[in-house]
Coordinates of C-alpha atoms in Angstrom, one line a residue:
Chain A
M300 CA -48.3 17.0 10.2
F301 CA -44.9 16.2 10.8
S302 CA -44.9 13.0 9.3
L303 CA -46.5 13.5 6.3
L304 CA -43.6 16.2 5.3
D305 CA -41.3 13.8 6.6
I306 CA -42.4 11.0 3.9
I307 CA -42.7 13.6 1.3
G308 CA -38.9 14.3 2.0
T309 CA -37.9 10.8 2.0
M310 CA -39.7 10.3 -1.4
A311 CA -38.4 13.4 -2.9
F312 CA -34.4 12.2 -2.1
A313 CA -35.6 8.6 -3.5
M314 CA -36.6 9.9 -6.2
S315 CA -33.5 12.3 -6.8
G316 CA -31.4 9.0 -6.4
A317 CA -32.7 7.2 -7.9
L318 CA -32.5 10.1 -11.2
T319 CA -28.9 10.0 -10.8
A320 CA -28.8 6.7 -11.2
M321 CA -30.9 6.2 -14.3
N322 CA -28.3 9.5 -15.5
K323 CA -25.4 7.1 -14.6
R324 CA -27.2 3.6 -17.1
L325 CA -27.3 1.7 -13.6
D326 CA -29.7 -1.3 -13.6
P327 CA -32.5 -1.5 -11.7
F328 CA -31.2 -2.8 -9.2
G329 CA -28.4 -0.2 -8.9
V330 CA -30.8 2.5 -9.1
F331 CA -32.9 1.1 -6.5
I332 CA -29.8 0.9 -4.0
I333 CA -29.1 4.1 -4.8
A334 CA -32.6 5.5 -4.4
F335 CA -32.3 4.2 -0.4
V336 CA -29.6 5.1 0.2
T337 CA -30.0 8.7 -0.9
A338 CA -33.2 8.8 1.1
V339 CA -32.1 7.2 4.4
G340 CA -28.3 7.7 4.1
G341 CA -27.6 10.5 6.3
G342 CA -30.3 9.2 8.9
T343 CA -28.2 5.6 8.7
V344 CA -25.3 7.8 9.5
R345 CA -26.3 9.6 12.0
D346 CA -27.5 6.8 13.9
V347 CA -24.7 5.0 13.7
L348 CA -22.5 7.8 14.6
I349 CA -24.8 8.0 17.9
G350 CA -25.2 4.5 18.6
R351 CA -28.9 4.2 18.0
T352 CA -28.8 0.5 16.5
P353 CA -30.9 -1.1 14.9
V354 CA -30.8 2.1 12.9
G355 CA -34.4 4.2 12.3
W356 CA -35.3 2.6 8.8
M357 CA -34.9 -1.2 10.5
L358 CA -37.3 -0.5 12.7
D359 CA -39.5 1.6 11.1
L360 CA -40.6 0.1 7.6
K361 CA -42.5 3.3 6.4
Y362 CA -39.5 4.4 5.1
V363 CA -38.9 1.2 3.2
Y364 CA -42.1 1.2 1.5
V365 CA -41.9 5.1 0.8
I366 CA -38.7 4.6 -0.9
I367 CA -40.4 1.4 -3.1
L368 CA -42.8 3.4 -4.0
G369 CA -40.4 6.5 -5.2
F370 CA -38.3 4.3 -6.8
I371 CA -41.3 2.6 -8.8
L372 CA -42.9 6.3 -9.2
S373 CA -39.2 7.6 -10.8
V374 CA -38.7 4.6 -12.9
I375 CA -42.6 5.1 -14.8
F376 CA -42.4 8.9 -15.2
R377 CA -38.6 8.9 -15.3
K378 CA -39.2 10.4 -19.4
K379 CA -41.0 13.5 -17.6
F380 CA -38.7 13.9 -15.5
D381 CA -38.4 17.3 -16.8
K382 CA -41.4 18.5 -16.3
L383 CA -41.8 17.5 -13.1
R384 CA -38.5 19.7 -11.8
T385 CA -40.6 22.0 -10.5
S386 CA -42.5 19.5 -7.7
L387 CA -39.2 17.5 -7.2
F388 CA -37.6 20.7 -6.3
L389 CA -40.0 22.2 -3.8
F390 CA -40.2 18.2 -1.8
D391 CA -36.7 18.1 -1.7
T392 CA -36.3 21.2 -0.3
I393 CA -39.2 20.3 2.1
G394 CA -36.9 17.2 3.0
L395 CA -34.2 19.1 3.7
G396 CA -35.9 21.7 6.4
V397 CA -37.7 18.5 7.9
F398 CA -34.4 16.4 8.3
T399 CA -32.2 18.8 9.5
L400 CA -35.0 19.3 12.3
I401 CA -35.2 15.5 12.6
G402 CA -31.4 15.4 13.7
L403 CA -31.0 18.0 15.6
E404 CA -33.5 17.1 18.0
R405 CA -32.2 13.5 17.8
G406 CA -28.6 15.1 19.0
I407 CA -30.7 17.1 21.4
I408 CA -32.2 13.6 23.0
T409 CA -29.1 12.4 23.3
G410 CA -27.9 15.2 25.3
L411 CA -25.0 16.4 22.8
H412 CA -23.8 19.6 22.4
P413 CA -25.4 22.0 20.5
I414 CA -22.3 22.2 18.1
I415 CA -22.9 18.9 17.5
C416 CA -26.9 18.6 17.2
I417 CA -25.9 21.0 14.5
A418 CA -23.6 18.4 12.9
L419 CA -26.2 16.0 13.1
G420 CA -28.6 17.7 12.1
T421 CA -26.9 18.9 8.8
M422 CA -25.5 15.0 8.2
T423 CA -28.6 13.7 8.5
A424 CA -30.4 16.2 5.8
C425 CA -27.1 16.0 3.7
F426 CA -24.8 12.6 3.6
G427 CA -27.6 11.0 1.7
G428 CA -26.5 13.0 -1.3
V429 CA -23.1 12.6 -0.7
T430 CA -23.2 8.6 -0.6
R431 CA -25.6 9.1 -4.0
D432 CA -23.0 10.9 -5.4
I433 CA -19.5 8.4 -4.1
L434 CA -21.4 5.6 -5.5
C435 CA -22.2 7.2 -8.6
N436 CA -17.8 7.8 -8.8
E437 CA -19.0 11.8 -8.2
I438 CA -17.3 14.8 -5.7
P439 CA -20.0 15.3 -3.3
V440 CA -22.4 18.1 -5.3
I441 CA -22.8 19.7 -2.1
F442 CA -19.2 20.1 -1.8
R443 CA -18.9 22.1 -4.9
R444 CA -21.8 23.8 -6.4
E445 CA -24.7 24.8 -3.8
I446 CA -25.3 26.2 -1.1
Y447 CA -27.3 23.5 0.5
A448 CA -25.5 22.3 4.1
T449 CA -24.7 26.0 4.8
I450 CA -28.5 26.5 4.7
C451 CA -29.0 24.0 7.2
I452 CA -26.1 24.8 9.4
L453 CA -28.0 28.3 9.9
G454 CA -31.2 26.1 10.5
G455 CA -29.3 24.8 13.4
I456 CA -28.4 27.8 14.7
V457 CA -31.4 29.7 14.4
F458 CA -32.8 27.0 15.5
F459 CA -30.7 27.5 19.3
A460 CA -31.3 30.9 19.2
L461 CA -34.9 30.8 19.3
K462 CA -35.1 27.9 21.6
K463 CA -33.1 30.4 24.1
L464 CA -36.2 32.4 24.1
N465 CA -38.8 29.7 25.3
L466 CA -40.8 29.3 22.7
N467 CA -43.3 26.6 22.4
D468 CA -41.7 23.8 20.3
D469 CA -44.4 23.7 17.7
I470 CA -43.1 27.0 17.0
L471 CA -40.1 26.5 17.7
Y472 CA -39.5 23.7 14.9
L473 CA -42.3 25.5 12.3
V474 CA -40.0 28.5 12.3
T475 CA -36.5 26.4 11.8
C476 CA -38.0 24.6 9.1
V477 CA -39.4 27.6 7.7
V478 CA -36.4 29.4 7.4
I479 CA -34.9 26.6 5.4
I480 CA -37.1 26.1 3.5
L481 CA -36.9 29.9 2.3
V482 CA -33.5 30.2 2.3
R483 CA -32.8 27.5 0.0
L484 CA -35.6 28.7 -2.5
M485 CA -33.8 32.2 -2.3
A486 CA -31.0 30.6 -2.6
V487 CA -31.5 29.1 -6.1
K488 CA -33.8 32.1 -7.1
Y489 CA -30.9 34.4 -6.4
K490 CA -27.9 32.3 -7.8
W491 CA -26.5 32.5 -4.3
Y492 CA -23.6 30.3 -4.0
L493 CA -19.8 30.0 -1.8
P494 CA -17.3 30.8 -4.0
A495 CA -14.7 28.0 -4.9
L496 CA -11.2 28.0 -2.7
E497 CA -8.1 28.2 -4.6
H498 CA -4.5 28.2 -3.3
K499 CA -2.8 28.4 -6.4
R500 CA -2.9 31.4 -8.5
Chain B
M270 CA -19.3 -27.6 6.6
F271 CA -21.8 -24.2 7.2
S272 CA -18.2 -23.1 8.4
L273 CA -16.3 -24.8 6.1
L274 CA -18.4 -22.8 3.0
D275 CA -18.1 -19.4 5.3
I276 CA -13.7 -20.2 5.4
I277 CA -14.2 -20.7 0.6
G278 CA -16.3 -17.7 0.3
T279 CA -14.5 -15.3 2.7
M280 CA -11.4 -16.5 0.7
A281 CA -12.6 -16.1 -2.7
F282 CA -14.0 -12.5 -1.7
A283 CA -10.4 -12.0 -0.7
M284 CA -9.0 -13.1 -4.0
S285 CA -11.3 -11.3 -5.6
G286 CA -10.3 -8.0 -3.7
A287 CA -6.6 -8.9 -4.5
L288 CA -6.8 -9.2 -7.8
T289 CA -9.2 -6.3 -8.4
A290 CA -6.5 -4.3 -6.6
M291 CA -3.9 -5.7 -8.5
N292 CA -5.0 -5.2 -11.8
K293 CA -5.4 -1.0 -10.1
R294 CA -1.7 -1.3 -10.1
L295 CA -1.7 -0.8 -5.8
D296 CA 1.5 -1.7 -3.6
P297 CA 0.9 -4.3 -1.3
F298 CA -0.7 -2.8 1.4
G299 CA -3.7 -1.0 -1.0
V300 CA -3.8 -5.0 -2.4
F301 CA -4.2 -6.5 1.0
I302 CA -6.6 -3.9 2.6
I303 CA -9.2 -4.5 -0.8
A304 CA -9.1 -8.0 0.0
F305 CA -9.8 -7.2 3.4
V306 CA -12.7 -5.2 3.0
T307 CA -14.0 -6.9 -0.1
A308 CA -13.8 -10.0 2.7
V309 CA -15.7 -8.8 5.5
G310 CA -17.1 -5.6 4.1
G311 CA -20.9 -6.6 4.1
G312 CA -20.7 -8.7 7.2
T313 CA -19.2 -5.5 8.4
V314 CA -22.1 -3.2 7.2
R315 CA -24.5 -5.4 8.7
D316 CA -22.7 -5.8 11.8
V317 CA -22.7 -1.8 12.4
L318 CA -25.7 -0.9 11.3
I319 CA -27.5 -3.5 13.7
G320 CA -25.2 -2.9 16.2
R321 CA -23.7 -5.5 17.3
T322 CA -20.3 -4.4 18.0
P323 CA -17.0 -4.8 18.5
V324 CA -17.9 -6.1 14.7
G325 CA -17.5 -10.2 13.9
W326 CA -13.8 -10.8 12.5
M327 CA -12.8 -8.3 15.7
L328 CA -13.5 -11.7 17.9
D329 CA -13.3 -14.4 15.6
L330 CA -9.6 -14.1 14.1
K331 CA -10.2 -16.7 11.7
Y332 CA -11.8 -14.8 9.2
V333 CA -8.1 -12.6 9.4
Y334 CA -6.4 -15.3 9.1
V335 CA -8.5 -17.2 5.7
I336 CA -8.1 -13.3 4.6
I337 CA -3.7 -13.0 4.6
L338 CA -3.9 -16.8 3.3
G339 CA -6.1 -15.8 0.6
F340 CA -4.3 -12.3 -0.5
I341 CA -1.2 -14.8 0.0
L342 CA -2.3 -17.2 -3.1
S343 CA -3.5 -14.2 -4.9
V344 CA -0.2 -12.7 -5.0
I345 CA 1.8 -15.9 -5.8
F346 CA -0.4 -16.9 -8.0
R347 CA -1.4 -13.4 -9.8
K348 CA -0.3 -14.4 -13.1
K349 CA -2.2 -17.6 -13.5
F350 CA -5.3 -16.1 -12.7
D351 CA -6.4 -16.3 -16.1
K352 CA -6.6 -20.5 -15.5
L353 CA -8.6 -20.1 -12.0
R354 CA -11.0 -17.9 -13.3
T355 CA -13.5 -20.6 -13.3
S356 CA -12.9 -22.0 -9.5
L357 CA -12.9 -18.5 -8.3
F358 CA -16.0 -18.0 -9.9
L359 CA -17.2 -20.7 -8.2
F360 CA -16.1 -20.0 -4.9
D361 CA -17.1 -16.4 -4.9
T362 CA -21.2 -18.6 -5.8
I363 CA -20.3 -20.5 -2.6
G364 CA -19.7 -17.0 -1.1
L365 CA -22.6 -15.4 -2.4
G366 CA -24.6 -18.4 -0.9
V367 CA -23.3 -18.5 2.4
F368 CA -23.0 -14.5 3.6
T369 CA -26.4 -14.1 1.7
L370 CA -27.7 -17.0 4.7
I371 CA -25.8 -15.6 7.3
G372 CA -26.8 -11.9 6.7
L373 CA -30.5 -13.7 7.0
E374 CA -30.1 -15.3 10.3
R375 CA -28.0 -12.2 12.1
G376 CA -31.4 -10.3 10.6
I377 CA -33.4 -13.2 12.5
I378 CA -31.5 -13.1 15.8
T379 CA -32.0 -9.4 15.8
G380 CA -35.8 -9.9 15.4
L381 CA -36.2 -7.4 13.0
H382 CA -38.9 -8.0 9.8
P383 CA -38.8 -10.6 7.3
I384 CA -38.2 -7.5 4.7
I385 CA -35.4 -6.3 7.1
C386 CA -33.4 -9.6 7.2
I387 CA -33.6 -10.2 3.1
A388 CA -31.7 -6.6 2.7
L389 CA -29.1 -7.9 6.0
G390 CA -29.0 -10.9 3.7
T391 CA -28.1 -9.2 0.3
M392 CA -25.9 -6.7 2.2
T393 CA -23.4 -9.2 3.6
A394 CA -23.2 -10.6 0.3
C395 CA -22.8 -8.1 -2.1
F396 CA -21.5 -4.7 -0.2
G397 CA -18.3 -6.2 0.0
G398 CA -18.1 -6.0 -3.4
V399 CA -19.5 -2.8 -3.4
T400 CA -16.4 -1.3 -1.1
R401 CA -14.0 -3.2 -2.9
D402 CA -15.2 -1.0 -6.6
I403 CA -15.7 2.4 -4.2
L404 CA -12.2 2.1 -3.1
C405 CA -10.7 1.3 -6.3
N406 CA -12.8 3.9 -7.7
E407 CA -15.4 2.5 -10.2
I408 CA -18.8 2.4 -10.1
P409 CA -19.7 -0.4 -8.1
V410 CA -20.5 -3.3 -10.7
I411 CA -23.0 -5.3 -9.3
F412 CA -25.4 -1.4 -9.9
R413 CA -24.5 -1.5 -13.8
R414 CA -23.8 -5.1 -15.1
E415 CA -24.4 -7.8 -13.2
I416 CA -27.3 -9.8 -11.9
Y417 CA -25.6 -10.5 -8.3
A418 CA -27.7 -8.9 -5.7
T419 CA -31.2 -9.8 -7.4
I420 CA -30.2 -13.7 -6.5
C421 CA -30.2 -12.5 -3.1
I422 CA -33.1 -11.2 -3.0
L423 CA -34.6 -13.9 -4.1
G424 CA -32.5 -16.2 -2.4
G425 CA -33.9 -14.6 0.7
I426 CA -37.6 -14.7 -0.3
V427 CA -37.2 -18.2 -0.7
F428 CA -36.2 -18.6 2.7
F429 CA -38.7 -17.2 4.1
A430 CA -41.4 -18.7 1.8
L431 CA -40.0 -21.8 2.8
K432 CA -40.3 -20.9 6.4
K433 CA -43.0 -20.8 6.7
L434 CA -43.6 -24.5 5.5
N435 CA -42.3 -25.4 9.1
L436 CA -38.9 -27.5 7.3
N437 CA -36.4 -28.4 9.8
D438 CA -33.3 -25.7 9.7
D439 CA -30.9 -27.6 8.1
I440 CA -32.7 -28.4 4.8
L441 CA -34.1 -24.8 4.5
Y442 CA -30.8 -23.6 4.8
L443 CA -29.2 -26.2 2.3
V444 CA -32.6 -25.3 -0.1
T445 CA -31.5 -21.6 0.2
C446 CA -27.8 -22.4 -0.6
V447 CA -28.5 -24.6 -3.6
V448 CA -31.2 -22.2 -5.1
I449 CA -28.9 -18.7 -5.3
I450 CA -26.0 -20.8 -6.5
L451 CA -27.9 -22.7 -9.2
V452 CA -29.7 -19.0 -9.9
R453 CA -26.0 -17.2 -10.0
L454 CA -24.7 -20.2 -12.4
M455 CA -27.6 -20.0 -14.9
A456 CA -27.1 -16.2 -14.7
V457 CA -24.1 -16.2 -16.1
K458 CA -24.1 -19.1 -18.2
Y459 CA -27.7 -18.3 -20.3
K460 CA -26.0 -14.0 -19.9
W461 CA -29.3 -13.4 -18.3
Y462 CA -29.0 -9.3 -17.3
L463 CA -31.2 -6.4 -16.2
P464 CA -31.3 -3.6 -18.7
A465 CA -30.3 0.1 -17.4
L466 CA -32.8 2.5 -17.1
E467 CA -32.8 5.7 -19.2
H468 CA -34.2 8.5 -18.5
K469 CA -33.8 10.4 -21.7
R470 CA -34.5 9.4 -24.9
Chain C
M112 CA 2.3 15.9 26.6
F113 CA 0.2 13.1 24.7
S114 CA -2.6 15.4 24.5
L115 CA -0.7 17.8 23.2
L116 CA 0.4 16.0 20.0
D117 CA -2.5 14.8 19.9
I118 CA -3.3 18.1 18.5
I119 CA -0.9 18.4 16.4
G120 CA -1.8 15.7 14.8
T121 CA -5.3 16.5 14.2
M122 CA -4.4 19.9 13.5
A123 CA -2.3 18.8 10.5
F124 CA -3.9 16.0 9.3
A125 CA -7.3 19.0 8.9
M126 CA -4.8 20.9 7.1
S127 CA -3.7 18.1 4.8
G128 CA -7.6 17.6 4.3
A129 CA -8.6 21.8 3.6
L130 CA -5.4 21.4 0.9
T131 CA -6.4 18.3 -1.1
A132 CA -9.9 19.9 -1.3
M133 CA -8.8 23.2 -2.2
N134 CA -6.6 21.3 -5.3
K135 CA -10.7 19.8 -6.5
R136 CA -11.6 23.3 -6.5
L137 CA -14.0 23.1 -3.8
D138 CA -16.6 25.7 -1.9
P139 CA -15.7 26.6 1.7
F140 CA -18.0 23.9 3.1
G141 CA -16.5 21.2 1.0
V142 CA -13.0 21.9 2.1
F143 CA -14.3 22.4 5.5
I144 CA -16.0 18.8 5.5
I145 CA -13.2 17.2 4.1
A146 CA -10.7 19.3 7.0
F147 CA -13.2 17.9 9.4
V148 CA -13.3 14.1 7.8
T149 CA -9.8 13.4 7.5
A150 CA -8.9 14.5 11.4
V151 CA -11.3 12.1 12.4
G152 CA -12.4 9.6 9.8
G153 CA -9.7 7.1 11.2
G154 CA -10.7 7.9 14.8
T155 CA -14.7 7.8 13.9
V156 CA -14.2 4.3 11.9
R157 CA -12.8 2.7 14.8
D158 CA -15.1 4.1 17.0
V159 CA -18.0 3.0 15.0
L160 CA -16.5 -1.0 14.5
I161 CA -15.8 -1.7 18.6
G162 CA -19.5 -0.1 19.6
R163 CA -17.6 3.3 21.0
T164 CA -20.7 5.5 20.2
P165 CA -21.3 8.2 20.3
V166 CA -18.2 8.6 19.1
G167 CA -15.2 10.7 19.8
W168 CA -15.2 14.1 18.8
M169 CA -19.0 14.4 19.8
L170 CA -18.2 14.4 23.9
D171 CA -14.8 15.9 23.2
L172 CA -15.7 19.0 21.5
K173 CA -11.9 20.0 21.8
Y174 CA -11.4 18.4 18.5
V175 CA -14.2 20.2 16.6
Y176 CA -12.5 23.3 17.8
V177 CA -8.8 22.6 16.4
I178 CA -10.1 21.6 13.1
I179 CA -12.3 25.0 12.6
L180 CA -8.6 26.5 13.7
G181 CA -6.8 24.3 11.4
F182 CA -9.4 25.2 8.4
I183 CA -9.0 28.4 8.9
L184 CA -5.7 28.5 9.5
S185 CA -5.7 26.8 6.3
V186 CA -8.2 28.9 4.2
I187 CA -5.7 31.9 5.6
F188 CA -2.3 31.0 4.7
R189 CA -3.5 28.7 1.5
K190 CA -1.3 30.6 -1.1
K191 CA 1.8 29.2 1.0
F192 CA 1.6 26.7 2.0
D193 CA 4.9 25.5 -0.8
K194 CA 6.4 27.2 2.3
L195 CA 5.2 25.2 4.9
R196 CA 5.2 22.2 2.8
T197 CA 8.0 20.4 5.6
S198 CA 6.3 21.4 8.5
L199 CA 2.7 20.4 7.7
F200 CA 5.0 17.3 6.4
L201 CA 6.4 16.9 10.1
F202 CA 3.3 17.8 11.7
D203 CA 1.7 15.1 9.9
T204 CA 4.5 12.4 10.7
I205 CA 3.6 13.4 14.4
G206 CA 0.2 12.5 13.7
L207 CA 0.4 9.3 12.2
G208 CA 2.4 8.3 15.2
V209 CA 0.0 9.6 17.9
F210 CA -2.8 8.3 16.3
T211 CA -1.7 4.9 15.8
L212 CA -0.7 4.5 19.8
I213 CA -4.3 6.1 20.4
G214 CA -6.1 3.8 18.3
L215 CA -3.3 0.7 19.6
E216 CA -4.5 1.7 23.5
R217 CA -8.2 1.9 22.1
G218 CA -7.8 -2.1 21.2
I219 CA -6.6 -3.1 24.3
I220 CA -8.9 -1.0 26.9
T221 CA -11.5 -3.7 24.5
G222 CA -10.3 -6.3 25.0
L223 CA -9.1 -7.2 21.3
H224 CA -6.3 -9.4 20.2
P225 CA -2.9 -7.5 19.4
I226 CA -3.5 -8.6 16.0
I227 CA -6.7 -6.3 15.8
C228 CA -5.1 -3.3 18.1
I229 CA -2.7 -3.5 15.3
A230 CA -5.6 -2.8 12.2
L231 CA -7.2 -0.8 14.7
G232 CA -4.0 1.3 15.4
T233 CA -3.3 1.7 11.9
M234 CA -7.3 1.7 10.8
T235 CA -7.1 5.6 13.7
A236 CA -3.8 7.1 12.0
C237 CA -4.8 6.0 8.0
F238 CA -8.8 6.3 7.3
G239 CA -9.2 9.7 7.9
G240 CA -7.3 10.2 4.5
V241 CA -8.6 7.2 2.4
T242 CA -11.7 9.0 3.0
R243 CA -10.7 12.5 2.2
D244 CA -9.6 10.8 -1.4
I245 CA -12.8 8.8 -1.8
L246 CA -14.5 12.1 -1.4
C247 CA -12.2 14.0 -3.4
N248 CA -12.8 10.5 -6.2
E249 CA -9.5 9.6 -6.6
I250 CA -8.1 5.6 -5.4
P251 CA -6.3 6.6 -2.1
V252 CA -2.3 7.6 -2.2
I253 CA -1.9 5.1 1.1
F254 CA -2.6 2.1 -1.7
R255 CA -0.5 3.8 -4.5
R256 CA 2.7 5.4 -3.1
E257 CA 4.0 5.8 0.2
I258 CA 5.0 3.4 2.9
Y259 CA 2.6 5.6 5.4
A260 CA 0.1 2.5 7.1
T261 CA 3.1 -0.2 6.4
I262 CA 4.6 1.8 8.9
C263 CA 2.0 2.0 11.4
I264 CA 1.6 -1.6 11.2
L265 CA 5.9 -1.6 12.5
G266 CA 4.6 0.4 14.9
G267 CA 2.4 -1.5 16.4
I268 CA 4.5 -4.7 16.1
V269 CA 7.2 -3.2 17.9
F270 CA 4.6 -1.7 20.5
F271 CA 3.4 -5.4 21.9
A272 CA 7.1 -6.8 21.3
L273 CA 8.0 -3.7 24.0
K274 CA 5.0 -4.6 25.8
K275 CA 6.4 -8.3 26.4
L276 CA 9.5 -6.9 28.4
N277 CA 7.0 -5.2 30.7
L278 CA 8.5 -2.1 30.0
N279 CA 7.3 1.0 31.6
D280 CA 3.8 2.6 30.2
D281 CA 5.5 6.0 29.4
I282 CA 8.6 4.4 27.6
L283 CA 6.4 2.4 26.2
Y284 CA 4.5 4.9 23.9
L285 CA 7.6 7.1 23.4
V286 CA 9.7 4.6 21.9
T287 CA 6.7 3.5 19.1
C288 CA 5.7 6.9 18.7
V289 CA 9.8 7.7 18.4
V290 CA 9.8 4.8 15.7
I291 CA 7.2 5.7 13.7
I292 CA 8.0 9.2 13.2
L293 CA 11.9 8.4 12.2
V294 CA 10.6 5.2 10.1
R295 CA 8.2 7.9 8.3
L296 CA 11.0 10.4 8.2
M297 CA 13.3 8.0 6.7
A298 CA 11.0 6.4 4.5
V299 CA 10.4 9.9 2.9
K300 CA 14.2 11.0 2.7
Y301 CA 15.7 7.9 0.8
K302 CA 12.0 7.4 -1.0
W303 CA 11.5 3.8 0.4
Y304 CA 8.4 2.4 -1.5
L305 CA 6.6 -0.5 -2.0
P306 CA 6.4 -1.7 -5.2
A307 CA 2.9 -2.0 -7.3
L308 CA 1.3 -5.6 -7.6
E309 CA 0.8 -6.5 -11.5
H310 CA -0.8 -9.5 -12.5
K311 CA -0.7 -8.9 -16.2
R312 CA 2.4 -8.9 -18.3

């Protein structure tokens, strides 16, 4: 099931990348690359920083196929994205939860400190979107408006707090994932956001 | 001969980087860095992703010297770039073919799937230019106008199709390289391009 | 003492990142990430390129704590940055010297050619700022106005010139660091800069 969620998340991220790229009027190759980078960018940066190479998607082609499918669906249904907005948002939120967990797990396997594991979880979930925005010549959206990365950090803290209780691993993963997804849904519904920090009056 | 073409490609890429940077009115250090990154960026990203470190140009100083030379030539002849346009375009096209082959070869040596090898070939040929455009604060040109990366992908497909025929390696490399160069020349001559994908009416 | 200077440099770089991000009106998470990336970005790129992974800050949490502290101080004192400008500039200059030395040392330990060591020193000192500017959607400032990277290169040349004299290591490090710091102070005081290279009249 975890693996299915991983695929849903990858596809949602790929489609969010394709959508942004089509908004910028890129050509099909550009759209595909942005979709690809949005989907695997976070995990790729994580793998490179911890020295797990060749990076994940080079060894498990499942991701490549899912992204190709997400790209094709995005192109076909590009006129209907408005109607799909809610589903896409839900999938993206699932991706947020699952990718954070994958990053946390990878950090633990590598034997890193919990703070670094939380950084890796956040990176896995968020850096694909950051790379997408840089390639599209925008200041990354997660630095400006949305509570997004903050939710991943919160999820990581919940994860390690629950881990201290010696919970069963399945429950630990499920609860963390559900917390991330619920907080994201509430953050969007109730328009929670972090205020901009200004230093000039 | 392959090695000579590699040097020609590296120099062409360095000069294309220097030219872009001078257009942006950067200072000499900025121009040099952009030239460097354009020339070795693709191979560097490839090496980092497959875990081949220290990356290539750190172990083989040939590239550093060629880039320094390309930088100096670009600065000296900067007023005459218009007249050199055709030669530069030819060199750049040679670079496209050779760098794609080097990436393909590196993927095969690392034991990766043909799809990933084609991705590595395309990356080696194209990501230097992508990095150049990001550093110069532009949406990468290969995502917008030119059929460029698509030709590398095509070259990769030709390569693996011919490889199935058990051709001699030299012929395999030569044909792939010639296909990439010819298609690029025709694409520019006949103004082939990929249409932008729009998703709003 | 070297270690103390390292911490001062890290904090100065983190604060320079936070300042830039607040100028762009980013939210607290965005400000923190830019502070983090500015402080450790140079060393991270260096470590990834030479294959020293997991990268430095993942194994030595000291840097994480210093950056968190720098971030908090930046937020608290954000209205008083103008008055702190001189101190911040001094700290940043210390960082420039120390980070260059750390990069040079790392290159020597990895057994690389002096030219590559100088590149690594320059990268360690400068690429945090480059990444900061890219994330904030600006052409990196060191490519445009300031003599900054050029001073690191000069420092590297001085380092290897002195090394030939078989000086004591402590003296070698001290002199290189002082040269970098002094030249930077003079460059700013006397407004030394590299002219933009133009190729159109």
